[in-house]
PDB file of C-alpha atoms and ligand atoms in Angstrom:
ATOM      1  CA  MET I  30     -12.134 -21.558  19.945  1.00 65.00           C
ATOM      2  CA  LYS I  31      -9.435 -21.627  22.701  1.00 73.00           C
ATOM      3  CA  LEU I  32      -5.918 -20.119  21.472  1.00 81.00           C
ATOM      4  CA  ASP I  33      -2.780 -22.029  22.607  1.00 89.00           C
ATOM      5  CA  HIS I  34       0.043 -20.156  24.332  1.00 91.00           C
ATOM      6  CA  LYS I  35       1.904 -19.470  21.158  1.00 90.00           C
ATOM      7  CA  LYS I  36      -1.283 -18.165  19.365  1.00 92.00           C
ATOM      8  CA  ILE I  37      -1.916 -15.905  22.523  1.00 94.00           C
ATOM      9  CA  GLN I  38       1.509 -14.548  22.304  1.00 94.00           C
ATOM     10  CA  LYS I  39       1.128 -13.875  18.549  1.00 94.00           C
ATOM     11  CA  LYS I  40      -2.275 -11.861  19.224  1.00 95.00           C
ATOM     12  CA  GLU I  41      -0.635  -9.722  21.914  1.00 95.00           C
ATOM     13  CA  LYS I  42       2.193  -8.906  19.549  1.00 96.00           C
ATOM     14  CA  ALA I  43      -0.079  -8.078  16.849  1.00 96.00           C
ATOM     15  CA  ILE I  44      -2.100  -5.692  18.921  1.00 96.00           C
ATOM     16  CA  SER I  45       1.066  -3.980  20.244  1.00 96.00           C
ATOM     17  CA  ILE I  46       2.360  -3.556  16.707  1.00 96.00           C
ATOM     18  CA  CYS I  47      -1.000  -1.976  16.064  1.00 95.00           C
ATOM     19  CA  MET I  48      -0.738   0.297  19.154  1.00 95.00           C
ATOM     20  CA  ASP I  49       2.895   1.274  18.293  1.00 95.00           C
ATOM     21  CA  LYS I  50       1.843   2.696  15.092  1.00 94.00           C
ATOM     22  CA  ASN I  51      -1.138   4.720  16.966  1.00 95.00           C
ATOM     23  CA  GLU I  52      -3.716   2.693  15.079  1.00 95.00           C
ATOM     24  CA  SER I  53      -6.942   1.709  17.000  1.00 94.00           C
ATOM     25  CA  ILE I  54      -7.678  -1.998  17.532  1.00 94.00           C
ATOM     26  CA  THR I  55     -11.317  -1.725  16.056  1.00 96.00           C
ATOM     27  CA  PRO I  56     -13.822  -4.716  16.685  1.00 96.00           C
ATOM     28  CA  ASN I  57     -13.313  -5.726  12.968  1.00 96.00           C
ATOM     29  CA  ARG I  58      -9.613  -5.754  13.061  1.00 97.00           C
ATOM     30  CA  LEU I  59      -9.707  -7.920  16.156  1.00 96.00           C
ATOM     31  CA  LEU I  60     -12.345 -10.215  14.696  1.00 96.00           C
ATOM     32  CA  ILE I  61     -10.375 -10.834  11.518  1.00 97.00           C
ATOM     33  CA  LEU I  62      -7.145 -11.125  13.646  1.00 97.00           C
ATOM     34  CA  ASN I  63      -8.756 -13.857  15.631  1.00 96.00           C
ATOM     35  CA  ILE I  64     -10.114 -15.824  12.768  1.00 96.00           C
ATOM     36  CA  LEU I  65      -6.716 -16.036  11.156  1.00 96.00           C
ATOM     37  CA  LEU I  66      -5.159 -16.901  14.539  1.00 95.00           C
ATOM     38  CA  GLU I  67      -7.637 -19.815  14.603  1.00 94.00           C
ATOM     39  CA  SER I  68      -6.783 -21.137  11.246  1.00 92.00           C
ATOM     40  CA  ASP I  69      -3.799 -23.376  10.765  1.00 85.00           C
ATOM     41  CA  ILE I  70      -3.800 -22.962   6.965  1.00 90.00           C
ATOM     42  CA  PRO I  71      -3.926 -20.079   4.837  1.00 95.00           C
ATOM     43  CA  ILE I  72      -7.319 -18.736   4.102  1.00 97.00           C
ATOM     44  CA  SER I  73      -9.034 -16.394   1.577  1.00 98.00           C
ATOM     45  CA  ALA I  74     -11.055 -13.260   2.215  1.00 98.00           C
ATOM     46  CA  TYR I  75     -14.208 -14.988   1.144  1.00 97.00           C
ATOM     47  CA  ASP I  76     -13.369 -17.761   3.692  1.00 97.00           C
ATOM     48  CA  ILE I  77     -13.051 -15.262   6.323  1.00 98.00           C
ATOM     49  CA  ASN I  78     -16.255 -13.499   5.295  1.00 97.00           C
ATOM     50  CA  SER I  79     -18.212 -16.847   5.559  1.00 96.00           C
ATOM     51  CA  ILE I  80     -16.708 -17.436   9.056  1.00 97.00           C
ATOM     52  CA  ILE I  81     -17.892 -13.961  10.031  1.00 97.00           C
ATOM     53  CA  LYS I  82     -21.379 -14.968   8.732  1.00 96.00           C
ATOM     54  CA  SER I  83     -21.501 -18.190  10.344  1.00 96.00           C
ATOM     55  CA  ARG I  84     -20.967 -16.420  13.799  1.00 93.00           C
ATOM     56  CA  GLY I  85     -24.035 -14.386  12.967  1.00 94.00           C
ATOM     57  CA  LYS I  86     -22.286 -11.210  12.118  1.00 93.00           C
ATOM     58  CA  ASN I  87     -22.047  -9.342   8.814  1.00 90.00           C
ATOM     59  CA  LEU I  88     -19.359  -7.681   7.058  1.00 94.00           C
ATOM     60  CA  ASN I  89     -19.216  -6.934   3.398  1.00 95.00           C
ATOM     61  CA  ILE I  90     -16.197  -8.262   1.344  1.00 97.00           C
ATOM     62  CA  SER I  91     -14.636  -5.055   0.735  1.00 97.00           C
ATOM     63  CA  SER I  92     -14.620  -4.222   4.561  1.00 97.00           C
ATOM     64  CA  VAL I  93     -12.957  -7.633   4.834  1.00 98.00           C
ATOM     65  CA  TYR I  94     -10.281  -6.802   2.396  1.00 98.00           C
ATOM     66  CA  ARG I  95      -9.620  -3.341   3.979  1.00 97.00           C
ATOM     67  CA  VAL I  96      -9.022  -4.899   7.447  1.00 98.00           C
ATOM     68  CA  ILE I  97      -6.638  -7.770   5.801  1.00 98.00           C
ATOM     69  CA  GLU I  98      -4.773  -5.025   4.068  1.00 96.00           C
ATOM     70  CA  PHE I  99      -4.209  -3.207   7.169  1.00 97.00           C
ATOM     71  CA  TRP I 100      -2.839  -6.110   8.800  1.00 97.00           C
ATOM     72  CA  VAL I 101      -0.803  -6.771   5.860  1.00 95.00           C
ATOM     73  CA  LYS I 102       0.826  -3.400   5.945  1.00 93.00           C
ATOM     74  CA  LEU I 103       1.887  -4.099   9.553  1.00 93.00           C
ATOM     75  CA  ASN I 104       3.506  -7.405   8.242  1.00 92.00           C
ATOM     76  CA  VAL I 105       1.350  -9.264  10.866  1.00 95.00           C
ATOM     77  CA  ILE I 106      -0.476 -11.019   8.077  1.00 96.00           C
ATOM     78  CA  HIS I 107       1.143 -12.300   4.940  1.00 96.00           C
ATOM     79  CA  LYS I 108      -0.656 -12.365   1.673  1.00 96.00           C
ATOM     80  CA  ILE I 109       0.230 -15.656  -0.202  1.00 96.00           C
ATOM     81  CA  SER I 110      -0.442 -14.669  -3.835  1.00 95.00           C
ATOM     82  CA  TYR I 111       0.120 -18.067  -5.179  1.00 94.00           C
ATOM     83  CA  LEU I 112      -3.085 -19.149  -3.173  1.00 94.00           C
ATOM     84  CA  ASN I 113      -4.735 -15.873  -3.193  1.00 96.00           C
ATOM     85  CA  LYS I 114      -4.929 -16.501   0.652  1.00 97.00           C
ATOM     86  CA  TYR I 115      -3.679 -14.908   3.755  1.00 97.00           C
ATOM     87  CA  MET I 116      -1.903 -16.318   6.778  1.00 96.00           C
ATOM     88  CA  LEU I 117      -0.542 -14.943  10.050  1.00 95.00           C
ATOM     89  CA  CYS I 118       3.072 -14.158  10.121  1.00 95.00           C
ATOM     90  CA  ASP I 119       4.985 -16.718  12.079  1.00 93.00           C
ATOM     91  CA  ASN I 120       7.559 -14.340  13.629  1.00 92.00           C
ATOM     92  CA  THR I 121       6.737 -10.669  13.595  1.00 92.00           C
ATOM     93  CA  ASP I 122      10.001  -9.923  15.236  1.00 91.00           C
ATOM     94  CA  GLU I 123      11.884 -11.428  12.246  1.00 92.00           C
ATOM     95  CA  LYS I 124      14.218  -8.702  10.872  1.00 91.00           C
ATOM     96  CA  HIS I 125      15.351 -10.480   7.671  1.00 93.00           C
ATOM     97  CA  THR I 126      13.054 -10.891   4.643  1.00 94.00           C
ATOM     98  CA  HIS I 127      10.033 -13.146   5.641  1.00 95.00           C
ATOM     99  CA  ILE I 128      10.033 -15.996   3.180  1.00 96.00           C
ATOM    100  CA  THR I 129       6.744 -18.095   2.755  1.00 96.00           C
ATOM    101  CA  ASN I 130       7.512 -21.433   1.095  1.00 97.00           C
ATOM    102  CA  ILE I 131       4.436 -23.006  -0.312  1.00 96.00           C
ATOM    103  CA  CYS I 132       4.256 -26.610  -1.115  1.00 95.00           C
ATOM    104  CA  THR I 133       2.638 -26.841  -4.604  1.00 94.00           C
ATOM    105  CA  SER I 134       1.340 -30.343  -3.822  1.00 95.00           C
ATOM    106  CA  CYS I 135      -0.423 -29.832  -0.467  1.00 93.00           C
ATOM    107  CA  LEU I 136      -0.465 -26.202  -0.377  1.00 91.00           C
ATOM    108  CA  SER I 137       0.895 -25.978   3.024  1.00 92.00           C
ATOM    109  CA  VAL I 138       3.078 -23.039   3.968  1.00 94.00           C
ATOM    110  CA  ILE I 139       6.351 -23.102   5.799  1.00 95.00           C
ATOM    111  CA  GLU I 140       7.568 -19.757   6.796  1.00 96.00           C
ATOM    112  CA  THR I 141      11.393 -18.788   7.186  1.00 96.00           C
ATOM    113  CA  CYS I 142      13.509 -16.115   6.420  1.00 95.00           C
ATOM    114  CA  ASN I 143      16.255 -15.319   3.566  1.00 94.00           C
ATOM    115  CA  GLU I 144      19.083 -15.767   6.287  1.00 93.00           C
ATOM    116  CA  THR I 145      18.185 -19.175   7.312  1.00 95.00           C
ATOM    117  CA  MET I 146      17.952 -20.161   3.640  1.00 94.00           C
ATOM    118  CA  GLY I 147      21.162 -18.623   2.899  1.00 95.00           C
ATOM    119  CA  LEU I 148      19.885 -16.199   0.321  1.00 93.00           C
ATOM    120  CA  ASP I 149      21.405 -12.711   0.061  1.00 93.00           C
ATOM    121  CA  LEU I 150      18.603 -10.868  -1.559  1.00 90.00           C
ATOM    122  CA  LYS I 151      20.221  -7.431  -0.926  1.00 89.00           C
ATOM    123  CA  GLU I 152      23.192  -8.438  -2.876  1.00 90.00           C
ATOM    124  CA  SER I 153      21.225  -9.905  -5.799  1.00 91.00           C
ATOM    125  CA  SER I 154      19.146  -7.056  -5.982  1.00 91.00           C
ATOM    126  CA  LYS I 155      22.344  -4.809  -6.174  1.00 91.00           C
ATOM    127  CA  LYS I 156      23.489  -6.813  -9.322  1.00 93.00           C
ATOM    128  CA  LEU I 157      20.460  -5.612 -11.061  1.00 93.00           C
ATOM    129  CA  GLY I 158      21.070  -1.920  -9.876  1.00 94.00           C
ATOM    130  CA  VAL I 159      17.776  -2.093  -7.841  1.00 94.00           C
ATOM    131  CA  LEU I 160      16.836  -2.163  -4.146  1.00 91.00           C
ATOM    132  CA  LEU I 161      14.923  -4.959  -2.492  1.00 88.00           C
ATOM    133  CA  SER I 162      11.458  -3.571  -1.425  1.00 84.00           C
ATOM    134  CA  PRO I 163      11.239  -4.119   2.208  1.00 76.00           C
ATOM    135  CA  ASP I 164       8.617  -5.580   4.497  1.00 76.00           C
ATOM    136  CA  ILE I 165       7.171  -7.920   1.888  1.00 86.00           C
ATOM    137  CA  ASN I 166       7.203 -11.569   2.163  1.00 93.00           C
ATOM    138  CA  ILE I 167       8.786 -13.454  -0.933  1.00 94.00           C
ATOM    139  CA  GLU I 168       7.126 -16.857  -2.038  1.00 96.00           C
ATOM    140  CA  ILE I 169       9.065 -19.628  -2.970  1.00 96.00           C
ATOM    141  CA  PRO I 170       7.174 -22.749  -4.331  1.00 96.00           C
ATOM    142  CA  ILE I 171       8.532 -26.012  -2.820  1.00 96.00           C
ATOM    143  CA  ILE I 172       7.663 -29.627  -2.492  1.00 97.00           C
ATOM    144  CA  CYS I 173       7.337 -30.223   1.231  1.00 96.00           C
ATOM    145  CA  GLN I 174       8.971 -33.257   3.155  1.00 96.00           C
ATOM    146  CA  LYS I 175       5.666 -34.859   3.429  1.00 96.00           C
ATOM    147  CA  CYS I 176       4.984 -34.676  -0.540  1.00 97.00           C
ATOM    148  CA  GLN I 177       8.405 -35.709  -1.592  1.00 96.00           C
TER     149      GLN I 177
HETATM  150 ZN1  LIG O  12       6.487 -13.320   8.460  1.00 55.41          ZN
HETATM  151 ZN1  LIG O  13       3.211 -30.763   0.726  1.00 55.41          ZN
END
């Protein structure tokens, strides 16, 4: 599948984030990154596994999870717990908290950040005497415009 301009940029960015952390771009890391780039909807580890199989390769599910976790830690991939699926981060340069808004009707995901949504998460956490854990996306269930 051919990647459009925006996706090529995302791929280059992901690779540079990886290199900045002195991590190597293994064939499996690249393969799974490409599969997520090609998908416009969140996909599960099992979806990724069957796409790999359909391309005549074989990777066991624990290796798929290991690679996914690698990219999640770098904040290149977000886990969507509500769906138990994964998607590429829409903007790895985003310094605010990444927010994944999941439509509970059509299951599409719209990514934004707390600043855009007017949510002062650091202040809210302080009120509880806790600190906001950084670098993990926050999920908000929504009904998207199409589904309203
Ligand atoms: Zn993100
Ligand atoms: Zn929807």
